[in-house]
mmCIF file of C-alpha atoms and ligand atoms in Angstrom:
data_model
loop_
_atom_site.group_PDB
_atom_site.id
_atom_site.type_symbol
_atom_site.label_atom_id
_atom_site.label_comp_id
_atom_site.label_asym_id
_atom_site.label_seq_id
_atom_site.Cartn_x
_atom_site.Cartn_y
_atom_site.Cartn_z
ATOM 1 C CA MET A 1 0.000 0.000 0.000
ATOM 2 C CA LYS A 2 1.245 3.473 -0.879
ATOM 3 C CA ILE A 3 -0.198 6.571 0.758
ATOM 4 C CA THR A 4 0.237 9.997 -0.802
ATOM 5 C CA LEU A 5 -0.789 13.246 0.806
ATOM 6 C CA VAL A 6 -1.537 16.162 -1.489
ATOM 7 C CA LYS A 7 -1.303 19.550 0.162
ATOM 8 C CA LYS A 8 -2.041 22.913 -1.338
ATOM 9 C CA ILE A 9 -0.268 26.222 -1.837
ATOM 10 C CA LEU A 10 -2.730 29.034 -2.476
ATOM 11 C CA ALA A 11 -2.534 31.334 -5.487
ATOM 12 C CA ASP A 12 -0.941 34.056 -3.320
ATOM 13 C CA GLY A 13 1.852 31.681 -2.301
ATOM 14 C CA SER A 14 0.601 31.102 1.220
ATOM 15 C CA PRO A 15 0.144 27.582 2.582
ATOM 16 C CA CYS A 16 -3.385 26.257 3.009
ATOM 17 C CA LYS A 17 -4.417 26.373 6.664
ATOM 18 C CA LYS A 18 -6.279 23.080 6.693
ATOM 19 C CA CYS A 19 -3.266 21.361 5.107
ATOM 20 C CA GLY A 20 -1.089 22.727 7.916
ATOM 21 C CA ASP A 21 -3.562 21.476 10.524
ATOM 22 C CA VAL A 22 -3.637 18.019 8.974
ATOM 23 C CA LEU A 23 0.164 17.814 8.767
ATOM 24 C CA GLN A 24 0.434 18.849 12.404
ATOM 25 C CA LYS A 25 -2.092 16.205 13.463
ATOM 26 C CA LEU A 26 -0.229 13.555 11.481
ATOM 27 C CA GLU A 27 3.047 14.520 13.152
ATOM 28 C CA GLU A 28 1.575 14.654 16.647
ATOM 29 C CA SER A 29 -0.142 11.295 16.321
ATOM 30 C CA GLY A 30 2.931 9.625 14.837
ATOM 31 C CA HIS A 31 1.017 8.814 11.666
ATOM 32 C CA MET A 32 3.333 10.801 9.436
ATOM 33 C CA SER A 33 5.508 7.716 9.123
ATOM 34 C CA ARG A 34 2.637 6.023 7.286
ATOM 35 C CA ILE A 35 2.663 8.694 4.569
ATOM 36 C CA ASP A 36 4.928 7.618 1.729
ATOM 37 C CA GLU A 37 4.891 10.797 -0.315
ATOM 38 C CA VAL A 38 3.742 14.383 0.040
ATOM 39 C CA LEU A 39 2.897 16.228 -3.172
ATOM 40 C CA VAL A 40 2.200 19.921 -3.550
ATOM 41 C CA ALA A 41 -0.784 21.254 -5.465
ATOM 42 C CA ASP A 42 0.488 24.735 -6.183
ATOM 43 C CA GLU A 43 -2.260 26.944 -7.520
ATOM 44 C CA ARG A 44 0.385 29.104 -9.195
ATOM 45 C CA ASP A 45 1.740 26.155 -11.160
ATOM 46 C CA PRO A 46 -0.646 24.026 -13.217
ATOM 47 C CA ASP A 47 2.150 21.504 -13.758
ATOM 48 C CA SER A 48 2.698 20.936 -10.068
ATOM 49 C CA ALA A 49 2.498 17.254 -9.199
ATOM 50 C CA GLY A 50 -0.352 17.700 -6.732
ATOM 51 C CA LEU A 51 -2.566 19.547 -9.193
ATOM 52 C CA GLN A 52 -1.953 16.915 -11.832
ATOM 53 C CA VAL A 53 -2.925 14.131 -9.434
ATOM 54 C CA ALA A 54 -6.026 16.119 -8.436
ATOM 55 C CA LYS A 55 -6.967 16.448 -12.080
ATOM 56 C CA ASP A 56 -6.357 12.771 -12.845
ATOM 57 C CA LEU A 57 -8.461 11.659 -9.890
ATOM 58 C CA ASN A 58 -11.126 14.340 -10.275
ATOM 59 C CA VAL A 59 -10.530 15.857 -6.847
ATOM 60 C CA HIS A 60 -11.538 19.460 -6.303
ATOM 61 C CA ARG A 61 -10.237 20.130 -2.838
ATOM 62 C CA ALA A 62 -7.131 19.768 -0.726
ATOM 63 C CA PRO A 63 -5.671 18.361 1.362
ATOM 64 C CA PHE A 64 -6.465 14.854 0.255
ATOM 65 C CA PHE A 65 -4.947 11.396 0.495
ATOM 66 C CA VAL A 66 -4.479 8.845 -2.249
ATOM 67 C CA VAL A 67 -4.219 5.228 -1.199
ATOM 68 C CA GLU A 68 -2.843 2.850 -3.797
ATOM 69 C CA LYS A 69 -3.035 -0.907 -3.395
ATOM 70 C CA GLU A 70 -1.681 -3.331 -5.911
ATOM 71 C CA GLY A 71 -4.173 -4.294 -8.577
ATOM 72 C CA GLN A 72 -6.803 -1.853 -7.321
ATOM 73 C CA ALA A 73 -7.979 1.582 -8.420
ATOM 74 C CA PRO A 74 -6.559 4.380 -6.238
ATOM 75 C CA GLU A 75 -8.777 5.459 -3.348
ATOM 76 C CA VAL A 76 -9.187 9.137 -2.586
ATOM 77 C CA HIS A 77 -9.862 10.437 0.915
ATOM 78 C CA THR A 78 -10.789 14.062 1.474
ATOM 79 C CA VAL A 79 -11.951 13.753 5.090
ATOM 80 C CA TYR A 80 -8.936 13.497 7.386
ATOM 81 C CA LEU A 81 -10.700 11.710 10.252
ATOM 82 C CA LYS A 82 -12.360 9.256 7.882
ATOM 83 C CA PHE A 83 -8.941 8.513 6.390
ATOM 84 C CA VAL A 84 -7.510 7.960 9.876
ATOM 85 C CA LYS A 85 -10.331 5.573 10.726
ATOM 86 C CA ASP A 86 -10.660 3.685 7.425
ATOM 87 C CA VAL A 87 -7.033 3.499 6.298
ATOM 88 C CA LEU A 88 -4.907 3.892 9.408
ATOM 89 C CA GLU A 89 -7.488 1.927 11.398
ATOM 90 C CA GLN A 90 -7.412 4.261 14.376
ATOM 91 C CA ASN A 91 -10.440 5.182 16.451
ATOM 92 C CA THR A 92 -11.978 8.573 15.726
ATOM 93 C CA SER A 93 -15.004 10.287 17.186
ATOM 94 C CA ALA A 94 -18.088 10.189 14.962
ATOM 95 C CA SER A 95 -19.056 13.704 16.005
ATOM 96 C CA ASP A 96 -15.589 15.089 15.230
ATOM 97 C CA GLU A 97 -15.759 13.474 11.819
ATOM 98 C CA ALA A 98 -19.223 14.941 11.183
ATOM 99 C CA LEU A 99 -17.980 18.380 12.193
ATOM 100 C CA GLU A 100 -14.976 18.111 9.885
ATOM 101 C CA ILE A 101 -17.276 17.155 7.015
ATOM 102 C CA MET A 102 -19.587 20.075 7.773
ATOM 103 C CA LYS A 103 -16.789 22.627 8.038
ATOM 104 C CA ASP A 104 -15.058 21.592 4.848
ATOM 105 C CA ASN A 105 -18.094 21.182 2.632
ATOM 106 C CA PRO A 106 -20.189 24.325 2.435
ATOM 107 C CA ASP A 107 -22.094 22.751 -0.446
ATOM 108 C CA LEU A 108 -23.741 20.458 2.119
ATOM 109 C CA ASP A 109 -25.979 23.381 3.018
ATOM 110 C CA PHE A 110 -28.630 21.728 0.845
ATOM 111 C CA ILE A 111 -29.295 19.203 3.607
ATOM 112 C CA MET B 1 -24.149 -3.259 -11.627
ATOM 113 C CA PRO B 2 -21.319 -2.598 -9.207
ATOM 114 C CA ALA B 3 -20.961 1.111 -8.683
ATOM 115 C CA GLU B 4 -17.188 0.955 -9.087
ATOM 116 C CA LEU B 5 -17.714 0.210 -12.745
ATOM 117 C CA LEU B 6 -19.485 3.521 -13.246
ATOM 118 C CA ASN B 7 -17.354 6.289 -14.651
ATOM 119 C CA THR B 8 -19.353 9.103 -13.117
ATOM 120 C CA VAL B 9 -17.517 11.880 -14.952
ATOM 121 C CA ASP B 10 -18.289 10.474 -18.391
ATOM 122 C CA ILE B 11 -21.851 9.567 -17.466
ATOM 123 C CA ASP B 12 -22.368 13.031 -16.058
ATOM 124 C CA SER B 13 -21.500 14.687 -19.336
ATOM 125 C CA THR B 14 -24.187 12.594 -21.050
ATOM 126 C CA LEU B 15 -26.836 12.898 -18.338
ATOM 127 C CA GLN B 16 -26.377 16.672 -17.993
ATOM 128 C CA LYS B 17 -28.519 17.062 -21.117
ATOM 129 C CA GLU B 18 -31.293 14.817 -19.858
ATOM 130 C CA PRO B 19 -34.448 15.847 -17.976
ATOM 131 C CA PRO B 20 -34.682 14.899 -14.274
ATOM 132 C CA GLN B 21 -37.032 12.006 -15.016
ATOM 133 C CA GLU B 22 -34.458 10.377 -17.299
ATOM 134 C CA ILE B 23 -31.674 10.881 -14.767
ATOM 135 C CA LEU B 24 -33.849 9.259 -12.116
ATOM 136 C CA ARG B 25 -34.739 6.430 -14.468
ATOM 137 C CA TYR B 26 -31.051 5.851 -15.095
ATOM 138 C CA ALA B 27 -30.244 5.937 -11.367
ATOM 139 C CA LEU B 28 -32.955 3.447 -10.517
ATOM 140 C CA SER B 29 -31.958 1.157 -13.358
ATOM 141 C CA GLN B 30 -28.397 1.014 -12.031
ATOM 142 C CA PHE B 31 -29.043 0.598 -8.324
ATOM 143 C CA ASP B 32 -31.412 -1.419 -6.179
ATOM 144 C CA ASN B 33 -29.959 -0.225 -2.894
ATOM 145 C CA ILE B 34 -30.701 3.439 -3.497
ATOM 146 C CA ALA B 35 -32.742 5.943 -1.496
ATOM 147 C CA LEU B 36 -34.142 9.381 -2.061
ATOM 148 C CA SER B 37 -33.432 12.166 0.399
ATOM 149 C CA PHE B 38 -36.497 14.362 0.946
ATOM 150 C CA SER B 39 -36.178 17.641 2.836
ATOM 151 C CA GLY B 40 -39.836 18.499 3.297
ATOM 152 C CA ALA B 41 -39.638 21.335 0.773
ATOM 153 C CA GLU B 42 -40.024 21.676 -2.994
ATOM 154 C CA ASP B 43 -37.823 18.652 -3.624
ATOM 155 C CA VAL B 44 -41.149 16.828 -3.369
ATOM 156 C CA VAL B 45 -41.123 17.029 -7.190
ATOM 157 C CA LEU B 46 -38.333 14.490 -7.225
ATOM 158 C CA LEU B 47 -40.362 12.177 -5.054
ATOM 159 C CA ASP B 48 -43.342 12.618 -7.354
ATOM 160 C CA MET B 49 -41.199 11.723 -10.367
ATOM 161 C CA ALA B 50 -39.681 8.719 -8.603
ATOM 162 C CA MET B 51 -43.158 7.398 -7.747
ATOM 163 C CA GLN B 52 -43.879 7.068 -11.475
ATOM 164 C CA ILE B 53 -40.792 4.923 -11.951
ATOM 165 C CA ARG B 54 -40.407 2.916 -8.735
ATOM 166 C CA PRO B 55 -43.369 3.425 -6.384
ATOM 167 C CA ASN B 56 -41.648 1.555 -3.586
ATOM 168 C CA ILE B 57 -38.439 3.600 -3.703
ATOM 169 C CA GLU B 58 -36.900 4.119 -0.286
ATOM 170 C CA VAL B 59 -37.335 7.665 0.975
ATOM 171 C CA PHE B 60 -35.661 9.220 3.979
ATOM 172 C CA CYS B 61 -35.889 12.540 5.690
ATOM 173 C CA LEU B 62 -33.829 14.226 8.422
ATOM 174 C CA ASP B 63 -35.737 15.414 11.457
ATOM 175 C CA THR B 64 -33.328 17.767 13.192
ATOM 176 C CA GLY B 65 -35.825 18.382 15.973
ATOM 177 C CA ARG B 66 -35.973 22.036 14.903
ATOM 178 C CA LEU B 67 -38.231 21.922 11.850
ATOM 179 C CA HIS B 68 -41.347 24.073 11.495
ATOM 180 C CA SER B 69 -44.572 22.385 12.527
ATOM 181 C CA GLU B 70 -45.735 23.083 8.957
ATOM 182 C CA THR B 71 -42.870 20.917 7.684
ATOM 183 C CA TYR B 72 -43.795 18.046 9.993
ATOM 184 C CA ARG B 73 -47.372 18.292 8.757
ATOM 185 C CA PHE B 74 -46.140 18.334 5.183
ATOM 186 C CA ILE B 75 -43.962 15.252 5.627
ATOM 187 C CA GLU B 76 -47.006 13.450 6.993
ATOM 188 C CA LYS B 77 -49.145 14.685 4.101
ATOM 189 C CA VAL B 78 -46.602 13.355 1.608
ATOM 190 C CA ARG B 79 -46.503 10.021 3.373
ATOM 191 C CA GLU B 80 -50.269 9.710 3.084
ATOM 192 C CA HIS B 81 -50.574 11.178 -0.416
ATOM 193 C CA TYR B 82 -48.126 8.712 -1.952
ATOM 194 C CA ASN B 83 -48.875 5.915 0.486
ATOM 195 C CA ILE B 84 -45.174 5.431 1.218
ATOM 196 C CA ASN B 85 -42.975 4.804 4.183
ATOM 197 C CA ILE B 86 -40.634 7.660 4.992
ATOM 198 C CA ASP B 87 -37.624 6.735 7.066
ATOM 199 C CA VAL B 88 -37.332 9.717 9.399
ATOM 200 C CA LEU B 89 -33.805 10.014 10.768
ATOM 201 C CA TYR B 90 -33.008 11.558 14.127
ATOM 202 C CA PRO B 91 -29.813 12.927 15.632
ATOM 203 C CA ASP B 92 -28.068 11.119 18.452
ATOM 204 C CA GLY B 93 -29.859 12.162 21.643
ATOM 205 C CA SER B 94 -26.768 12.289 23.805
ATOM 206 C CA ALA B 95 -24.868 14.446 21.282
ATOM 207 C CA VAL B 96 -27.763 16.933 21.147
ATOM 208 C CA ARG B 97 -28.046 16.887 24.921
ATOM 209 C CA GLN B 98 -24.341 17.626 25.286
ATOM 210 C CA LEU B 99 -24.464 20.498 22.803
ATOM 211 C CA VAL B 100 -27.486 22.086 24.430
ATOM 212 C CA LYS B 101 -26.052 21.619 27.902
ATOM 213 C CA GLU B 102 -22.811 23.326 26.945
ATOM 214 C CA LYS B 103 -24.026 25.995 24.554
ATOM 215 C CA GLY B 104 -27.781 26.328 24.840
ATOM 216 C CA LEU B 105 -30.533 25.936 22.300
ATOM 217 C CA TYR B 106 -29.410 28.703 19.968
ATOM 218 C CA SER B 107 -25.628 28.231 19.835
ATOM 219 C CA PHE B 108 -25.674 28.723 16.062
ATOM 220 C CA TYR B 109 -26.482 32.432 16.449
ATOM 221 C CA GLN B 110 -23.313 32.890 18.528
ATOM 222 C CA ASP B 111 -20.859 30.597 16.712
ATOM 223 C CA ASN B 112 -22.244 29.475 13.389
ATOM 224 C CA HIS B 113 -24.450 26.669 12.159
ATOM 225 C CA GLN B 114 -21.693 24.115 11.597
ATOM 226 C CA GLU B 115 -21.587 22.378 14.974
ATOM 227 C CA CYS B 116 -25.344 22.136 15.365
ATOM 228 C CA CYS B 117 -25.795 20.990 11.744
ATOM 229 C CA SER B 118 -23.028 18.425 12.122
ATOM 230 C CA ILE B 119 -24.868 16.865 15.074
ATOM 231 C CA ARG B 120 -28.439 17.243 13.883
ATOM 232 C CA LYS B 121 -27.922 16.602 10.167
ATOM 233 C CA ILE B 122 -24.525 15.267 9.123
ATOM 234 C CA ALA B 123 -24.101 12.526 11.730
ATOM 235 C CA PRO B 124 -27.521 10.894 11.131
ATOM 236 C CA LEU B 125 -27.125 11.319 7.375
ATOM 237 C CA LYS B 126 -23.702 9.712 7.518
ATOM 238 C CA SER B 127 -25.082 6.688 9.387
ATOM 239 C CA LYS B 128 -27.910 6.316 6.900
ATOM 240 C CA LEU B 129 -25.644 6.545 3.868
ATOM 241 C CA LEU B 130 -23.465 3.740 5.193
ATOM 242 C CA GLU B 131 -26.427 1.454 4.411
ATOM 243 C CA LEU B 132 -26.716 2.533 0.787
ATOM 244 C CA ASP B 133 -24.980 2.120 -2.566
ATOM 245 C CA ALA B 134 -26.505 5.288 -4.000
ATOM 246 C CA TRP B 135 -28.658 8.227 -3.002
ATOM 247 C CA VAL B 136 -30.685 10.914 -4.727
ATOM 248 C CA THR B 137 -30.854 14.553 -3.670
ATOM 249 C CA GLY B 138 -33.015 17.448 -4.788
ATOM 250 C CA GLN B 139 -30.242 20.036 -4.892
ATOM 251 C CA ARG B 140 -30.184 22.516 -7.767
ATOM 252 C CA LYS B 141 -27.542 24.847 -9.127
ATOM 253 C CA ASP B 142 -29.803 27.871 -8.874
ATOM 254 C CA GLN B 143 -30.349 27.414 -5.126
ATOM 255 C CA SER B 144 -26.884 28.652 -4.287
ATOM 256 C CA PRO B 145 -24.691 29.829 -7.141
ATOM 257 C CA GLY B 146 -21.815 30.159 -4.647
ATOM 258 C CA THR B 147 -21.683 26.566 -3.464
ATOM 259 C CA ARG B 148 -23.694 24.637 -6.038
ATOM 260 C CA GLY B 149 -22.938 26.345 -9.335
ATOM 261 C CA THR B 150 -21.163 23.317 -10.703
ATOM 262 C CA ILE B 151 -22.903 20.340 -9.159
ATOM 263 C CA PRO B 152 -22.912 17.314 -11.442
ATOM 264 C CA VAL B 153 -26.048 15.222 -11.926
ATOM 265 C CA ILE B 154 -24.114 12.115 -10.919
ATOM 266 C CA GLN B 155 -21.050 12.003 -8.705
ATOM 267 C CA ASP B 156 -18.828 9.693 -6.786
ATOM 268 C CA ASP B 157 -19.656 10.565 -3.169
ATOM 269 C CA ARG B 158 -16.346 10.080 -1.428
ATOM 270 C CA LEU B 159 -17.452 11.902 1.710
ATOM 271 C CA PHE B 160 -19.999 9.360 2.824
ATOM 272 C CA ALA B 161 -18.920 6.122 1.155
ATOM 273 C CA ARG B 162 -18.266 3.023 3.233
ATOM 274 C CA ALA B 163 -14.581 2.222 3.691
ATOM 275 C CA ASN B 164 -13.102 0.801 0.470
ATOM 276 C CA GLU B 165 -16.445 1.010 -1.298
ATOM 277 C CA THR B 166 -18.246 3.531 -3.453
ATOM 278 C CA LEU B 167 -21.378 5.555 -2.968
ATOM 279 C CA THR B 168 -22.983 7.249 -5.937
ATOM 280 C CA LYS B 169 -24.945 10.452 -5.577
ATOM 281 C CA PHE B 170 -27.511 11.651 -8.090
ATOM 282 C CA ASN B 171 -28.744 15.240 -8.326
ATOM 283 C CA PRO B 172 -31.443 14.963 -11.002
ATOM 284 C CA LEU B 173 -32.769 18.503 -10.446
ATOM 285 C CA ALA B 174 -29.311 20.096 -10.747
ATOM 286 C CA ASN B 175 -30.127 21.913 -13.964
ATOM 287 C CA TRP B 176 -33.706 22.782 -13.202
ATOM 288 C CA THR B 177 -34.665 26.261 -12.084
ATOM 289 C CA SER B 178 -37.027 27.145 -9.293
ATOM 290 C CA ARG B 179 -39.484 28.157 -12.008
ATOM 291 C CA GLN B 180 -39.408 24.693 -13.584
ATOM 292 C CA VAL B 181 -39.900 23.059 -10.195
ATOM 293 C CA TRP B 182 -42.940 25.203 -9.488
ATOM 294 C CA ASP B 183 -44.360 24.726 -12.981
ATOM 295 C CA TYR B 184 -44.168 20.979 -12.327
ATOM 296 C CA ILE B 185 -45.786 21.275 -8.888
ATOM 297 C CA ARG B 186 -48.684 23.262 -10.337
ATOM 298 C CA ALA B 187 -49.079 21.202 -13.511
ATOM 299 C CA TYR B 188 -49.308 17.920 -11.622
ATOM 300 C CA ASN B 189 -51.008 19.154 -8.452
ATOM 301 C CA VAL B 190 -48.132 17.994 -6.329
ATOM 302 C CA PRO B 191 -48.620 18.704 -2.598
ATOM 303 C CA TYR B 192 -46.267 21.342 -1.225
ATOM 304 C CA ASN B 193 -45.195 22.819 2.098
ATOM 305 C CA GLU B 194 -47.591 25.590 3.144
ATOM 306 C CA LEU B 195 -44.613 27.748 4.191
ATOM 307 C CA HIS B 196 -43.976 28.443 0.516
ATOM 308 C CA ASP B 197 -47.219 30.432 0.420
ATOM 309 C CA ARG B 198 -45.848 32.608 3.216
ATOM 310 C CA GLY B 199 -42.714 33.798 1.479
ATOM 311 C CA PHE B 200 -40.359 30.951 2.337
ATOM 312 C CA GLN B 201 -38.465 30.092 -0.830
ATOM 313 C CA SER B 202 -35.982 27.827 0.904
ATOM 314 C CA ILE B 203 -37.061 25.757 3.883
ATOM 315 C CA GLY B 204 -34.801 24.395 6.591
ATOM 316 C CA CYS B 205 -34.897 24.462 10.374
ATOM 317 C CA GLU B 206 -37.233 26.988 11.974
ATOM 318 C CA PRO B 207 -34.589 29.117 13.772
ATOM 319 C CA CYS B 208 -32.349 29.230 10.690
ATOM 320 C CA THR B 209 -34.909 30.008 8.001
ATOM 321 C CA ARG B 210 -36.842 33.171 7.250
ATOM 322 C CA PRO B 211 -39.048 34.381 4.422
ATOM 323 C CA THR B 212 -37.402 36.371 1.654
ATOM 324 C CA GLY B 213 -38.664 39.483 -0.047
ATOM 325 C CA PRO B 214 -38.863 40.466 -3.716
ATOM 326 C CA ASN B 215 -35.499 40.282 -5.514
ATOM 327 C CA GLN B 216 -33.834 38.476 -2.638
ATOM 328 C CA HIS B 217 -32.090 35.242 -3.455
ATOM 329 C CA GLU B 218 -33.507 32.246 -1.626
ATOM 330 C CA ARG B 219 -30.200 31.671 0.183
ATOM 331 C CA GLU B 220 -30.690 34.998 1.930
ATOM 332 C CA GLY B 221 -33.384 33.254 3.909
ATOM 333 C CA ARG B 222 -30.924 30.762 5.425
ATOM 334 C CA TRP B 223 -28.254 31.471 8.102
ATOM 335 C CA TRP B 224 -28.534 35.148 7.195
ATOM 336 C CA TRP B 225 -26.473 36.249 10.198
ATOM 337 C CA GLU B 226 -23.344 34.505 8.956
ATOM 338 C CA GLU B 227 -20.702 35.965 6.691
ATOM 339 C CA ALA B 228 -20.093 34.075 3.483
ATOM 340 C CA THR B 229 -17.342 31.704 4.451
ATOM 341 C CA GLN B 230 -14.108 31.549 2.567
ATOM 342 C CA LYS B 231 -13.927 28.250 0.805
ATOM 343 C CA GLU B 232 -10.217 27.829 1.126
ATOM 344 C CA CYS B 233 -10.193 24.081 0.586
ATOM 345 C CA GLY B 234 -11.328 24.270 -3.033
ATOM 346 C CA LEU B 235 -8.742 23.571 -5.710
ATOM 347 C CA HIS B 236 -8.941 26.031 -8.521
ATOM 348 C CA ALA B 237 -9.379 23.662 -11.396
ATOM 349 C CA SER B 238 -8.934 26.417 -13.966
ATOM 350 C CA ASN B 239 -5.290 26.347 -13.009
ATOM 351 C CA VAL B 240 -4.989 22.766 -14.108
ATOM 352 C CA LYS B 241 -3.800 22.381 -17.654
ATOM 353 C CA LYS B 242 -5.963 20.317 -19.917
ATOM 354 C CA ALA B 243 -4.269 17.055 -20.955
HETATM 355 S S1 SF4 C 301 -30.168 24.501 10.372
HETATM 356 FE FE1 SF4 C 301 -29.932 25.550 12.364
HETATM 357 S S2 SF4 C 301 -31.152 24.414 13.865
HETATM 358 FE FE2 SF4 C 301 -30.962 23.152 11.999
HETATM 359 S S3 SF4 C 301 -29.308 21.801 12.427
HETATM 360 FE FE3 SF4 C 301 -28.421 23.555 11.355
HETATM 361 S S4 SF4 C 301 -27.837 25.075 12.901
HETATM 362 FE FE4 SF4 C 301 -29.123 23.505 13.877
#
């Protein structure tokens, strides 16, 4: 299994806040060692590796994780806590996960 | 057909040109384990259309505990009118209790609606969607140009999919306007929520919804006290070179 994290640099060159939060949580929990590669989706550079992966996998947000297993299509995870639970098999709180989903997905206001 | 075999991007470009009834017909032909999400508002048109195709389609609805009494009455009216079961979903009682104990009944006016919505809507929705292979929503592009301007009619729902599996989401009304929805409701005598006759264009929870006046967009009737949030997590696809 190969895990790739794609983080974003905004068009003004500043780092994306959520990406920073996720990286910090990965470091603090010791999960960073499970991440095989970190790619940058640089909004100033359409050729940046992260933006190309986002395009190939039809992902419209960052950060996100790509999990590749031999012989299987790559899996994309855009919810950090869901990734932690489903891929890293660590316990997460259902309400924290719901709040993360709500905060990161303003389009869910249709519900 | 296993959902993983669906290339939702390609199918979307074909279905975008189709009317909602055809999109629904396609969705129901592809999935048995599919349910329709009904909000108790004008998305009743979708339910009406689905009844013509699969009268026993599973329908669910989120009861946040804060809906207008008119909406509860309407949900009941729909249940009787179509003679269907509606699976009414409720939030986790202890999570609501904790929120109210810590922050009161109107915390969303002080913070914002995210925490309350995550407990009352997202968590029960998430549990429900774990049971399904596909779901159908009534969302439309014209409801919120800011957050829904580009919604596809079919999409791979990575947010709510079971681990290592896929969940497909259909938005058959994506390209319909409010006008088309209301033309349908009137043409086919579809029952509707009485709040619409009192100036409510968009209907949600009672404390977070208000009527709108002439020339106001319907979103101005929802969470009106909040600033438009900066959607920093979006990737600006226009920056991505075409292959
Ligand atoms: S719409 Fe308002 S009352 Fe309803 S769940 Fe969201 S914040 Fe809570």
